[in-house]
Structure formats: structure tokens, C-alpha cells
XYZ file of C-alpha atoms in Angstrom:
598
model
C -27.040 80.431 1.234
C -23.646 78.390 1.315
C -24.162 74.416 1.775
C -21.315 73.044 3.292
C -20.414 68.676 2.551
C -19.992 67.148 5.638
C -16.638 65.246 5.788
C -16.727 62.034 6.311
C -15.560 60.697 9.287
C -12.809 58.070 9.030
C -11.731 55.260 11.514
C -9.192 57.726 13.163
C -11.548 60.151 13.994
C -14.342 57.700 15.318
C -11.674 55.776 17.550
C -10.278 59.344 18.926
C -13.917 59.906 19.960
C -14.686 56.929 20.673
C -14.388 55.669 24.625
C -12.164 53.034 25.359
C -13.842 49.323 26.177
C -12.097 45.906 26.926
C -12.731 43.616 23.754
C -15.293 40.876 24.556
C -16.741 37.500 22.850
C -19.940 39.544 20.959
C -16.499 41.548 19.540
C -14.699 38.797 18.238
C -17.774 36.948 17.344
C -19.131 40.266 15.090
C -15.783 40.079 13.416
C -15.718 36.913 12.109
C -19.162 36.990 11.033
C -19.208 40.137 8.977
C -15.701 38.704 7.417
C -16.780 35.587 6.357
C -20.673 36.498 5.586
C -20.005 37.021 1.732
C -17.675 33.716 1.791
C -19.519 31.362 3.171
C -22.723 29.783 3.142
C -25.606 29.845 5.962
C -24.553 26.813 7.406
C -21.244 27.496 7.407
C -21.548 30.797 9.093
C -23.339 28.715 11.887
C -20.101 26.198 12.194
C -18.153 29.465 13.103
C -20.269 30.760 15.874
C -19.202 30.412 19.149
C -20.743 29.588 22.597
C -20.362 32.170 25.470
C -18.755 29.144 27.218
C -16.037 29.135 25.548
C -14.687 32.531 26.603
C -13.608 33.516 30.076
C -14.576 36.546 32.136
C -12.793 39.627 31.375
C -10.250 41.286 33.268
C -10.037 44.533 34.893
C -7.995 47.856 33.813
C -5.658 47.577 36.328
C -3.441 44.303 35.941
C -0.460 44.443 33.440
C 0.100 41.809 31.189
C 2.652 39.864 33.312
C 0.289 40.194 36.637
C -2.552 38.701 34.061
C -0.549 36.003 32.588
C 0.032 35.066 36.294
C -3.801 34.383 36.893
C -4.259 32.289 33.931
C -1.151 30.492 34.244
C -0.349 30.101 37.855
C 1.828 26.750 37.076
C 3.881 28.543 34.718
C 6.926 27.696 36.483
C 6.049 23.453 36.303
C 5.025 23.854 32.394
C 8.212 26.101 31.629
C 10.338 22.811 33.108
C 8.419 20.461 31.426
C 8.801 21.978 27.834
C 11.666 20.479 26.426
C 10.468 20.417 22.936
C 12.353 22.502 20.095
C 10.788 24.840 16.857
C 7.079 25.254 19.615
C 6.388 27.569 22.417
C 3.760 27.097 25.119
C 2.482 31.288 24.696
C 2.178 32.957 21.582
C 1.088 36.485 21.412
C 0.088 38.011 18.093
C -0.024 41.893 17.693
C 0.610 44.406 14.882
C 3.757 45.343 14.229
C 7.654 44.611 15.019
C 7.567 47.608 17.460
C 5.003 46.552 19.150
C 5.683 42.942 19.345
C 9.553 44.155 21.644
C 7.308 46.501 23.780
C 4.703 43.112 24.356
C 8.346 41.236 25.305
C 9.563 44.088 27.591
C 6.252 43.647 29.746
C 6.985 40.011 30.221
C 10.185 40.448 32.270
C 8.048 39.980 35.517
C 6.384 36.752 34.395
C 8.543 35.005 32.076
C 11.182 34.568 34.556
C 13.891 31.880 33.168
C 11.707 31.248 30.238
C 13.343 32.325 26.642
C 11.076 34.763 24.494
C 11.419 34.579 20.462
C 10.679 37.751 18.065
C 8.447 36.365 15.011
C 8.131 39.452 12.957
C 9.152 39.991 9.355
C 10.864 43.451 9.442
C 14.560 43.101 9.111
C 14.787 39.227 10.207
C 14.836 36.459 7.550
C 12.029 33.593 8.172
C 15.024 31.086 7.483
C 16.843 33.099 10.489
C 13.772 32.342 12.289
C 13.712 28.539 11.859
C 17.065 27.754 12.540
C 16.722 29.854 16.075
C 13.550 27.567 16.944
C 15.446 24.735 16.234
C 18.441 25.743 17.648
C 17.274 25.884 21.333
C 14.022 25.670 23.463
C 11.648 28.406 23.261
C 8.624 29.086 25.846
C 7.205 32.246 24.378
C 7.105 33.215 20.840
C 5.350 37.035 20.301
C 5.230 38.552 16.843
C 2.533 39.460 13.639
C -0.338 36.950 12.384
C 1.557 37.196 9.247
C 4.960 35.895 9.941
C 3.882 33.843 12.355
C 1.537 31.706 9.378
C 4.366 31.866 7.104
C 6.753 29.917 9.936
C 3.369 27.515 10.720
C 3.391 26.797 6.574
C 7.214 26.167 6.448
C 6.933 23.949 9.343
C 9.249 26.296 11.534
C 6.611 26.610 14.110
C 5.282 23.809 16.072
C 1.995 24.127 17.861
C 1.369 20.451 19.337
C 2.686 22.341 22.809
C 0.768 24.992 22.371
C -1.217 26.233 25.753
C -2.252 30.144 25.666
C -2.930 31.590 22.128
C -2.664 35.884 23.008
C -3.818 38.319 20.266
C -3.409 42.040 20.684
C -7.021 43.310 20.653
C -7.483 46.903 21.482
C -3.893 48.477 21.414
C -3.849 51.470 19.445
C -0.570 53.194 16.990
C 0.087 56.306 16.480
C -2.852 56.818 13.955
C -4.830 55.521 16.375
C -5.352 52.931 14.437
C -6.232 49.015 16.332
C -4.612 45.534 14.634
C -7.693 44.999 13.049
C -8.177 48.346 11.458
C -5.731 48.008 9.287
C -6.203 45.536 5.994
C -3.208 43.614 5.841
C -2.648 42.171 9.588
C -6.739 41.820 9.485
C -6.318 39.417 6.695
C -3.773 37.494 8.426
C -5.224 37.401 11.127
C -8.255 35.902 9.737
C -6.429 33.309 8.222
C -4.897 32.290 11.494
C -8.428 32.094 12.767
C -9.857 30.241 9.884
C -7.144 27.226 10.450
C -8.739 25.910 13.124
C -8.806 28.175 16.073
C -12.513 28.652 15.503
C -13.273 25.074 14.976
C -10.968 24.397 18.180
C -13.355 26.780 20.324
C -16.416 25.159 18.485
C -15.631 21.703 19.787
C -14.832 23.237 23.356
C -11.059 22.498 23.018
C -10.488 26.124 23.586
C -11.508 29.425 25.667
C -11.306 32.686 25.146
C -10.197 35.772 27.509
C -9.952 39.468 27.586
C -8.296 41.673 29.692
C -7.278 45.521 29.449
C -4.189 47.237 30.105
C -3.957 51.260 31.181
C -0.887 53.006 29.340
C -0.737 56.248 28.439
C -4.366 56.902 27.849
C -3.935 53.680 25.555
C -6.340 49.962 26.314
C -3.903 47.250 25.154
C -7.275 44.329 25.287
C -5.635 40.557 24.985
C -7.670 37.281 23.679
C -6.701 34.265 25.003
C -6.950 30.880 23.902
C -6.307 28.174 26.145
C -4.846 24.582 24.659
C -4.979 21.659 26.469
C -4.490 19.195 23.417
C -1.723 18.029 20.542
C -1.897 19.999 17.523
C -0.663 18.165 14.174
C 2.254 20.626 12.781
C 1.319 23.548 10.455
C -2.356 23.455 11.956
C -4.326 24.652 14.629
C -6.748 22.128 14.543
C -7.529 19.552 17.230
C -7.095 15.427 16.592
C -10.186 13.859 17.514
C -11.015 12.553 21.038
C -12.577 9.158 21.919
C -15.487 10.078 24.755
C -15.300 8.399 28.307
C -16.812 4.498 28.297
C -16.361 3.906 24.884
C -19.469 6.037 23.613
C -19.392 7.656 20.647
C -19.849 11.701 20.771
C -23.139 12.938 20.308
C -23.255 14.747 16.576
C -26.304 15.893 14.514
C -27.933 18.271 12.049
C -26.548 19.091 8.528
C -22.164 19.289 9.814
C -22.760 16.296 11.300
C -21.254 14.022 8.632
C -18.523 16.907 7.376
C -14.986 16.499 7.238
C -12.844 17.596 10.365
C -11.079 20.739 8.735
C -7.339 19.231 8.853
C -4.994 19.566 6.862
C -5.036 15.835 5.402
C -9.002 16.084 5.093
C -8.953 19.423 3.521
C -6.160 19.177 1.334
C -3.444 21.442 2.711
C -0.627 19.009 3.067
C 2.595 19.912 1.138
C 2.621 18.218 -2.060
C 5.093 17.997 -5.643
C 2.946 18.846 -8.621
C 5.301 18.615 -11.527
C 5.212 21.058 -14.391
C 4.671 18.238 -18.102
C 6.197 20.493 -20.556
C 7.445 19.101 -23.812
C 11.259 19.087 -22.803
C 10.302 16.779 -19.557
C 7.530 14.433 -21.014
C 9.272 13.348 -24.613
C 12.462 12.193 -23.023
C 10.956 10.618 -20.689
C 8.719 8.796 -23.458
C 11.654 7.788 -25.880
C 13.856 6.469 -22.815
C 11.101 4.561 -21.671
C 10.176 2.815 -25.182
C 14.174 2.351 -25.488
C 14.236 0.679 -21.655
C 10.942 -1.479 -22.607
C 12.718 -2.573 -25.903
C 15.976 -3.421 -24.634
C 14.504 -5.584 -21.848
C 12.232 -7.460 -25.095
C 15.189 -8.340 -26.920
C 17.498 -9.154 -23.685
C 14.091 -11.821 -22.337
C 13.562 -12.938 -26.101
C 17.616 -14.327 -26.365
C 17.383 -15.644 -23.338
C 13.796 -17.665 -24.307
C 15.165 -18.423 -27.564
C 18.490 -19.869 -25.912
C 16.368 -23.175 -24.308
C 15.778 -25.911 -26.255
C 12.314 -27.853 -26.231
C 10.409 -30.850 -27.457
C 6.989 -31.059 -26.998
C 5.195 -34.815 -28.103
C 1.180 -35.342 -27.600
C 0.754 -38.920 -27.526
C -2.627 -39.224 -26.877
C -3.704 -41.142 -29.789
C 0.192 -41.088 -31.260
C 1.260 -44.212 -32.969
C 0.140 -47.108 -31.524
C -1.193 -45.100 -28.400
C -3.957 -44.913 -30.502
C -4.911 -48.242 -29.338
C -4.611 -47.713 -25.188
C -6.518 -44.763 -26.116
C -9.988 -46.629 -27.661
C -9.278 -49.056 -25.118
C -9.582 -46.105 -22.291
C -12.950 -45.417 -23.530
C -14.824 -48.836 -22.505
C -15.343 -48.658 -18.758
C -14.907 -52.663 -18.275
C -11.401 -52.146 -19.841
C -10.179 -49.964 -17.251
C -8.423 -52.221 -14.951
C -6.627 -53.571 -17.805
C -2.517 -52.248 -18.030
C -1.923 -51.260 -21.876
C 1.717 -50.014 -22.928
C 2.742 -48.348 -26.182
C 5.888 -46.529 -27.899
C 6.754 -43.092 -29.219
C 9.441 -42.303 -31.467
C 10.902 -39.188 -31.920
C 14.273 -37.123 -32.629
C 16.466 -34.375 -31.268
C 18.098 -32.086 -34.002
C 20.134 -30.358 -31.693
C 21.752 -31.399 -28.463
C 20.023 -30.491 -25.607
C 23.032 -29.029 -23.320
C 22.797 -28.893 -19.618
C 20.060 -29.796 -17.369
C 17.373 -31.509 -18.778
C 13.860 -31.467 -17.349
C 11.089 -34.215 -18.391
C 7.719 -32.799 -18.111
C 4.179 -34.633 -18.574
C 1.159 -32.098 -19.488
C -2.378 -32.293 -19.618
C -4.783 -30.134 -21.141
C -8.836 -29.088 -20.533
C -8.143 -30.459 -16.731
C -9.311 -27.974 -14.424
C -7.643 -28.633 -11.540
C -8.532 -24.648 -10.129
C -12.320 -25.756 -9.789
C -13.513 -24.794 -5.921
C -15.071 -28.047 -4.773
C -12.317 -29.981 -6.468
C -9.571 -28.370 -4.597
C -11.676 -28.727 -1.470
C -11.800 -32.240 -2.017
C -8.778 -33.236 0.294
C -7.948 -33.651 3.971
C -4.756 -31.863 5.209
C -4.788 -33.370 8.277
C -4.979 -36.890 6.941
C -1.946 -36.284 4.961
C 0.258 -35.235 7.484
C 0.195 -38.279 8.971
C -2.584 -37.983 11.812
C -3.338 -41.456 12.558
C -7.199 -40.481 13.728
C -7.901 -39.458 10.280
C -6.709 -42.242 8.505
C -9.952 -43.550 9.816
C -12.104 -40.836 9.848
C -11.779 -38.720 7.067
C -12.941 -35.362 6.736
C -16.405 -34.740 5.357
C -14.783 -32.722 2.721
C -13.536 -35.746 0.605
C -17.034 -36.990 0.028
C -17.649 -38.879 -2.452
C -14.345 -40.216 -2.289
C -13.832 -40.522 1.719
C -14.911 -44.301 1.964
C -15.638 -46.846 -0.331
C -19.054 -48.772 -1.079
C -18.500 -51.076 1.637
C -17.514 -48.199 4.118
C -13.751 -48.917 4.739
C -12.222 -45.249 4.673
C -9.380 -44.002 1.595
C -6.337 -42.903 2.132
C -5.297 -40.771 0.722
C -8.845 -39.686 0.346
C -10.586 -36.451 -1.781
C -11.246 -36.214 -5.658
C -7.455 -34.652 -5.758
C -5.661 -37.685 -4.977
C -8.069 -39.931 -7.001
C -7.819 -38.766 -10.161
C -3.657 -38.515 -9.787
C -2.055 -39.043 -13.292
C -0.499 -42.782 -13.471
C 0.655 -42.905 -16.316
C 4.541 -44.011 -16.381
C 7.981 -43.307 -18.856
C 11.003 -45.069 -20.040
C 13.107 -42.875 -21.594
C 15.573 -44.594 -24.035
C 18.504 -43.193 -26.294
C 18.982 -44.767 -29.574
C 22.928 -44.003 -30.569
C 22.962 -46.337 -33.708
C 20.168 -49.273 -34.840
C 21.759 -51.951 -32.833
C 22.609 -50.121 -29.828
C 20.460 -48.674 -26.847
C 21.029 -46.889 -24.188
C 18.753 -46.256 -20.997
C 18.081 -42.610 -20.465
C 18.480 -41.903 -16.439
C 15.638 -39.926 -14.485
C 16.065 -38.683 -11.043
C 12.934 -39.361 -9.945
C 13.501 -37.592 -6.205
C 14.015 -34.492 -5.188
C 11.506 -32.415 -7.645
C 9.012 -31.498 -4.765
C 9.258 -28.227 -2.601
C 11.182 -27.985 0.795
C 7.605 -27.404 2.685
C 5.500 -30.158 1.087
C 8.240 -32.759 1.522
C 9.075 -32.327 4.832
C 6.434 -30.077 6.828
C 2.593 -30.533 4.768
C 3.572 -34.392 3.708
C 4.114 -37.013 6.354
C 3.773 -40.592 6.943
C 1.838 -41.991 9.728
C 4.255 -43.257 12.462
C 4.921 -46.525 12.386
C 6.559 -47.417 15.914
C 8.343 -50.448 14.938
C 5.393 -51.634 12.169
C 6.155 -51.771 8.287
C 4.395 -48.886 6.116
C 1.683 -51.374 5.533
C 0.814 -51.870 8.456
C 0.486 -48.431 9.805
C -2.110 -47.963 6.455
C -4.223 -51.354 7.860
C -7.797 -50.419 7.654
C -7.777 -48.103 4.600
C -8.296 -48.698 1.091
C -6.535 -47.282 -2.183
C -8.992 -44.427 -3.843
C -11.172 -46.160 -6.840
C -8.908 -45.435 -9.662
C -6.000 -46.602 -8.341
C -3.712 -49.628 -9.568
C -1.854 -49.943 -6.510
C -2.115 -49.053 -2.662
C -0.235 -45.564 -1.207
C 2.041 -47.867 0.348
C 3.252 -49.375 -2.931
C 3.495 -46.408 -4.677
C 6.967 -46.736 -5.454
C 8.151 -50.598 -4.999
C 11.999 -49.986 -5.522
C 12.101 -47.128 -2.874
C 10.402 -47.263 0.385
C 11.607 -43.949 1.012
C 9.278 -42.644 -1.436
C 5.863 -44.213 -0.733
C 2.862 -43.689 1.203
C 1.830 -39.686 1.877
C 5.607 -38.638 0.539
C 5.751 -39.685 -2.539
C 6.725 -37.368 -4.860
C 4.726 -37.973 -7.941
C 1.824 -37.929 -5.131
C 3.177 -34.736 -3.678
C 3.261 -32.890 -6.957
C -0.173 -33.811 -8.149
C -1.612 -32.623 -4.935
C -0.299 -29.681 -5.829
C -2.897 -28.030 -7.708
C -2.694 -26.389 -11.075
C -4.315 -22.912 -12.106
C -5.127 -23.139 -15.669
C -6.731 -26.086 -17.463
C -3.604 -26.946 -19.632
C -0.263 -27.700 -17.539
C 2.950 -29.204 -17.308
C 4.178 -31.456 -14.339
C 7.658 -32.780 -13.101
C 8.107 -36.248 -13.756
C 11.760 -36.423 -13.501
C 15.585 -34.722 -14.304
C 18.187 -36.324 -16.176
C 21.044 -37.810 -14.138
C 23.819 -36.272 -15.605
C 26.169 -38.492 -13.636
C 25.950 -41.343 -16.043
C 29.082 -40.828 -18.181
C 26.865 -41.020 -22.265
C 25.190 -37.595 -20.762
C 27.320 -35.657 -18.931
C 26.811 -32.926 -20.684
C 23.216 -33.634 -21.705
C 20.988 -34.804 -24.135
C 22.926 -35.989 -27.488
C 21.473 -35.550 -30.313
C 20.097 -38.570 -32.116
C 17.140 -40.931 -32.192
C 14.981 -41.717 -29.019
C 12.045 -43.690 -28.091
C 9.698 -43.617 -25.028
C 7.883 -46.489 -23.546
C 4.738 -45.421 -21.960
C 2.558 -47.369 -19.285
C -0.733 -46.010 -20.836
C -3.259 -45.485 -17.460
C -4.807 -42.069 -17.606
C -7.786 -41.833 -19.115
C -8.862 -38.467 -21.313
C -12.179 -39.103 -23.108
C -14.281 -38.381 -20.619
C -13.168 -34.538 -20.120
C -11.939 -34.212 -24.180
C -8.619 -33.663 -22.951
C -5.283 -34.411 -24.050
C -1.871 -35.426 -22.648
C 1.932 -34.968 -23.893
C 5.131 -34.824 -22.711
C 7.850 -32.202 -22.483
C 11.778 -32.331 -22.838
C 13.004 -28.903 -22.264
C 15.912 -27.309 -20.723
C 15.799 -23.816 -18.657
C 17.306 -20.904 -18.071
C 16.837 -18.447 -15.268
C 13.896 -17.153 -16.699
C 12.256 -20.586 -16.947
C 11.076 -22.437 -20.049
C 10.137 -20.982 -23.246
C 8.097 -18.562 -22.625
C 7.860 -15.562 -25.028
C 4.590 -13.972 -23.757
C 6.538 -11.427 -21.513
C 9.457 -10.771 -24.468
C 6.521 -9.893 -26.723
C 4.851 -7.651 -24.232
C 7.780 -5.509 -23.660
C 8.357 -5.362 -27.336
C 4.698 -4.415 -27.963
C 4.466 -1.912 -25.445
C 8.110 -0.357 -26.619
C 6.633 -0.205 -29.907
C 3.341 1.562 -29.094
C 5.006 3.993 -26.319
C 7.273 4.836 -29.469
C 4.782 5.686 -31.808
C 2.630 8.045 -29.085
C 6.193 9.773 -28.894
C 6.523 10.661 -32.457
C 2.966 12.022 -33.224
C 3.456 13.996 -30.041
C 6.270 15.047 -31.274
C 5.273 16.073 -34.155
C 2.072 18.120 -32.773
C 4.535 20.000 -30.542
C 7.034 20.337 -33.786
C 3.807 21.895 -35.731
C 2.363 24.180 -33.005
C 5.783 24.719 -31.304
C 6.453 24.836 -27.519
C 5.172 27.993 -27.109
C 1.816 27.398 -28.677
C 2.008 30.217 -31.057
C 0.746 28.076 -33.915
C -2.643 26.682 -31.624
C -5.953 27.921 -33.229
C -8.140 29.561 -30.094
């Protein structure tokens, strides 16, 4: 006895035999789930099924594609007028191959009317040729294979945000008998076209899907179609989120609910530059920056070095000493003490010179000291010059409840004390040393956040009648400067720059510019012997602090300062030395990582 071996039947034979049936939802629905069972997990197999909703009925065998497309879309002629966007197209119809896709474009004479038809295959046509036709004019209806048709959606050739009927080529056999799906290649592409959001579009009910069946030579040409009525981001099918009716917030639950919407900026798909760090791109790179870092050091350093400064503490200097002891007995603090400072300049200071008093271990960035103020009251409101704000407490009225003004810990504890600068040319000769003492504040506190009370017609202190002078003060705000009435009450400047709080504990303050008009320093400070009488008022002790004062000229990069010339030269230094041991590793194992041990 002979045993014959059945041969086994291939997809040819079973389709020859097979009878002919319109594709349906349970179709498309099978295919996606035996695809993506081995790539994706139980729940995500469930975010991919979709409801029977969101297809439409099917259509019979005996309309042609044109007669169908005229059911679905029986406004074609409005929405062909109102496209008027370039590189989209309001129909796309995917199929299998270039012949197929001019046969699809022949049988759309009768519906297409004025409407311009694009090929998007890959045989024999350039995807750059492509592009620059969808840009060059406007397109309705764009037919060609899943493949070229992602590759344009990638480059950003094809736009879909117009997007209205998505048509895909179900049943339509070739010569081999063979459907778009049967064959590997176009069934991967067309899976990927699915997988970028079409799926998730018909999950969400932004989409439906159709059938209907063509008779043609013993051939069923089956169409899906997906219906778009939203804006589609570029390269991506998926939809933008919607905001439901009466502000309430759609309805989602179980274990997608809190999942990322599968665009392409939530999953990662934008374009993006990812440079390749070889050895010839990153050590350049590293010496030229150490060099840049280095340069700029040296350039900030001459320029710090270039200003000239002079830095005295006279807190217990000379006979300061005794204002200072004084300063610590509380019934002695009414009292006016004066004392002297001698000193010497080397080296003429040249230019613009800037006189500078400094305190130190004052911390004038504390919260409820800064709060300490009332805004309002200094800009001149004449209701709260009587009724401070509840912020200046303890310092808003005095023991016998007549209110301050200026009132707040800020503006009591101002610094007081006073300088007479004096230039010694020879022993029996003096000369006065000239301060500007106006114009040091800003623009804005001078003229828009400082502001005297008006005064309709009354002196300045009379429009400050019914205030007092904070505790510590010598004099009243009205009197702050005696030889200028310009310059007292809330715009004062010495006032205006202590208000003006400080944000470290140890700080320098303008107290005045040398008046270079005065013919002995025209050109600035001589060199020589100098003295400074000081009115000694501030008192220290009780907050172990210290106080000094500061000649010092500038330069567009300020005073000395040679914290930032040393960081650049530290960080030149230490990008330097990373660059020479990598060097040397990628000297040792070379470029090409022969020499690396596995």
C-alpha cells in the first residue's frame, strides 16, 4: 500500500475556494487581536477592542466606489470648497500596490468631480517628489500604500488635521489571489498605521468604521471607512482631547484610566537631535571651553585689579574707641560724641570716587524686620501719617500714643552716623574734601515709592504736625537735612537708601560722590594724607557688629570684587584637567577601543 502526504494547502488555494464575503467589524477586530496578542499585555489588548458602534452598516454588492462615496459623503461638493489647506487631503484610501492604487483613482472620476487626486505610492516616485506636490497645490484625495503613506506622515509631508474619511482596501484580490493583508510587508504597515492612533480614535468614539463590496470581474474590492470629524496634530492620527458639554469632566475608570493619551508628545515620538559624543567632538569642545572660561578670568581679574580701594573700620579706631564705650551705657545715648581717623592714600585714586559706609552682623534680610514699614505712609498719604499700619508695631506710636513717622523698625534703626572728609596737602594746609550728597538714590524710590505729604501752602513741618520722630532719632524727618529742604522729610536720600534693605548681614551703603568740579580734584583723589571727622551715633554693641567706611572707585564691573574672576579661573582650571586625563584614556585605549579589556 502507497501512502500519499497531503499537500498543504496555502492561502492561494483556500481564498480560490473560498466564497467571497464583504469585510466586517468581527474581521478587522480578529486582525488586530491575533497581531498584537504576543505584543501586548491583557489590558492592553482590551484598550484595542472596539465597540460595534463604532462601525457602520455594510454596503451592498452592487454600488461602485464613487456611487458609495456619494452616500457617505453627500456634502462632498461644500467640504471640497472649503478645503483650502496645502500637504492634507479630506479622503485617503490605502490599498496594496501602485497598480492598484491608479485603478482605485480611475473609479473616482464620477465622484471626485473638480477635486484633485494625489498618487502616494513608492514605486518609481521619490517621497521628496511627493512633498513638494502636497505643498505645491491643494489636494482633496490622496490614494496610495500604508507604507508610503507613513513614511510622508513621519516626514511631515502629509497632514491629517483635515482629515474626514480614512478608506483601506479590504477584500480586493491580485493576481495570486492574494488580499492586502495576506501579504507580510503591506500587513505590517498597515498595522502600524492602525497602531498610531486610528484604534484609539475609534476607542474614544471619534471615529466609525464602514464596509462596502464592489463586483468586478468575479473580484470583491471590500472598503473600511473611517470617518473624522476632529483636528489631528501632524504626523499622528490621534485625537486632541475634548472638554465635555457644561464643564463636566468625562467619565473614566478601571486600570487605563490614569494612562497617557498615546500622542506623539506623551509617547515620545516627536522628532528629536541626539548627538553622536565621540572623542573628536567632546575634547575640542572641552579645551575651547577651559580656554573661553580662562580668558574671561584674566579679562574680569584686570579689570578688578584696575579699581583702587580703601577700606577703614573705625569702630573702636583711635579715639573712636571712646564714642564706642560711651555707646554701651544706655543713659549716654542721647549724648552727641565726635572723633577722628587718620589715614593715607599711596596711590591716586583717578576718576570717580565713591564714599561708602558698611556695617557688618546687621541683618537687615530678617522677615519681620523688613515687614516692619508702611508703604503707604511713605508715599505721602496724609491718613496714614496718623494711622499707621499695624505692621510697624512696636514702633507705630510712641508711649504716650502720638503716631511715628516715618514709622516701622526699618526707619528706626537708620544709621546716623555723619562724615567730613578732609585732604591734608602739607601740615599747615587743609583742604575740604566735597561730597555730593544728592542724587545716589534710584529713579523709582525718589520720585514714584518716596513722597512728601502735600503741603498746600503749609511749611514741611507743618504738614508732619501730630507725629513724632521714631525713638532713636536725634532729629525730626522734617529736619533731616537743615541746609536743604529739598532733601528732608520721606525724600531724603540717606532715608531713602536705608529703607532700602540689604541681603546679607555685612554691607556697604552710599553716603556720598566726590564733586569733581572743585578745581584740587578734578581728576580725583590726590594722593597724600587725609583725615575724617566722624559724628559718632550708631550704636554696635548690642548686635556685636562693626562699622567702616569705604573709598573706592569703579569700573563697569563694579567694585573689587574677585569672587567671579576666581570662579572662571577655577572652573577653567578643573574643565582643563578632566580634558587631559580624558585625553589620555582615549590616547591609551585609542578611538576605536581596540585596547578596552571586555
Amino acid at each position: 500500500m502507497v501512502h500519499f502526504q497531503r499537500k498543504k494547502k496555502t492561502i492561494t488555494d483556500i481564498l480560490a475556494t473560498s466564497e467571497p464575503k464583504p469585510g466586517s467589524a468581527a474581521d478587522l477586530q480578529d486582525l488586530v487581536t491575533q497581531y498584537f496578542s504576543d505584543k501586548r499585555s491583557v489590558i492592553e489588548l482590551e484598550e484595542l477592542k472596539l465597540q460595534n458602534s463604532s462601525f457602520l452598516s455594510s454596503n451592498d454588492l452592487t454600488h461602485t466606489l464613487s456611487s458609495y462615496l456619494k452616500q457617505v459623503c453627500p456634502k462632498w461638493a461644500k467640504i471640497q470648497k472649503q478645503h483650502t489647506e496645502k500637504s492634507s487631503v479630506v479622503i485617503l484610501i490605502v490599498c496594496s500596490s501602485a497598480l492598484r492604487t491608479i485603478d482605485l483613482i480611475k473609479q473616482l472620476t464620477a465622484f471626485k468631480g473638480e477635486a484633485k487626486a494625489v498618487k502616494l505610492f513608492a514605486k518609481h516616485i521619490k517621497i521628496e517628489e511627493q512633498v513638494k506636490l502636497l505643498q505645491k497645490g491643494i489636494t482633496h484625495i490622496g490614494v496610495g500604500t500604508p507604507g508610503r503613506i507613513s513614511a510622508l506622515i513621519e516626514k511631515e509631508g502629509l497632514n491629517l488635521q483635515t482629515l474626514k474619511y480614512l478608506i483601506v482596501d479590504w477584500n480586493w484580490r491580485d493576481q495570486k489571489l492574494r488580499r492586502m493583508l495576506d501579504i507580510p510587508e503591506i500587513k505590517l504597515d498597515f498595522m502600524k498605521l492602525l497602531e498610531s492612533g486610528v484604534l484609539a480614535a475609534c476607542k474614544e468614539d471619534k471615529a466609525d468604521i464602514t464596509n462596502i463590496k464592489n463586483r468586478k470581474r468575479r473580484q470583491i474590492v471590500a472598503f473600511s471607512v473611517a470617518v473624522f470629524n476632529l483636528r489631528l496634530p501632524p504626523s499622528s492620527f490621534c485625537p486632541q482631547p475634548t472638554v465635555p458639554p457644561m464643564g463636566k469632566a468625562k467619565d473614566k475608570s478601571g486600570p487605563l484610566a490614569r494612562r497617557p493619551d498615546n500622542s506623539a508628545f506623551k509617547q515620545q515620538r516627536l522628532p528629536a537631535w541626539s548627538p553622536m559624543l565621540t572623542a573628536n567632538t567632546v575634547l575640542p569642545f572641552f579645551y575651547l571651553l577651559s580656554l573661553i572660561c580662562m580668558l574671561l578670568g584674566v579679562w574680569l581679574l584686570l579689570t578688578v585689579q584696575s579699581t583702587q580701594e580703601v577700606k577703614l573700620d573705625y569702630t573702636e579706631l583711635g579715639n573712636c574707641d571712646q564714642c564706642f564705650q560711651l555707646r554701651k551705657n544706655v543713659s549716654y545715648a542721647a549724648q552727641t560724641c565726635s572723633c577722628k581717623v587718620e589715614f593715607s592714600i599711596d596711590r591716586a585714586f583717578k576718576g570717580d570716587v565713591f564714599f561708602y559706609y558698611g556695617l557688618k552682623n546687621f541683618h537687615q534680610n530678617l522677615r519681620r524686620f523688613m515687614d516692619s514699614r508702611d508703604d503707604e505712609q511713605t508715599l505721602g498719604r496724609k491718613n496714614k501719617l496718623k494711622n499707621p499700619s499695624s505692621y510697624c508695631e512696636p514702633f507705630a506710636k510712641d508711649a504716650e500714643g502720638v503716631p511715628i513717622a516715618p514709622c516701622g523698625a526699618v526707619a528706626n534703626s537708620m544709621f546716623n552716623d555723619s562724615f567730613t572728609l578732609t585732604y591734608h596737602p602739607s601740615r599747615s594746609r587743609t583742604i575740604p574734601v566735597p561730597l555730593l550728597r544728592k542724587g545716589l538714590t534710584w529713579y523709582t524710590d525718589k520720585n514714584v515709592k518716596f513722597r512728601n505729604p502735600k503741603m498746600d501752602n503749609l511749611t514741611l513741618a507743618a504738614a508732619f504736625e501730630g507725629t513724632r520722630q521714631p525713638l532713636y532719632w536725634q532729629k525730626p524727618v522734617y529736619d533731616l537735612d537743615p541746609h536743604d529742604p529739598t532733601n528732608s522729610g520721606f525724600i531724603n536720600e540717606d532715608l531713602i537708601i536705608w529703607m532700602r534693605e540689604a541681603a546679607f548681614p555685612n554691607f556697604k551703603k552710599l553716603y556720598g560722590i566726590l564733586n569733581r568740579a572743585d578745581a584740587s580734584f578734578t581728576k580725583g583723589l590726590p594722593k597724600g594724607n587725609y583725615t575724617i571727622d566722624i559724628s559718632y551715633n550708631f550704636p554696635v554693641q548690642y548686635f556685636q557688629g562693626r562699622k567702616e567706611v569705604v573709598l573706592t572707585t569703579l569700573t563697569w564691573f563694579g567694585g573689587q570684587n574677585h569672587f567671579l574672576p576666581i570662579a572662571y579661573l577655577v572652573t577653567s582650571s578643573l574643565i582643563l584637567l578632566m580634558a587631559v586625563v580624558l585625553t589620555l584614556a582615549w590616547w591609551k585605549f585609542g578611538k576605536d577601543g581596540k585596547n578596552m579589556k571586555e
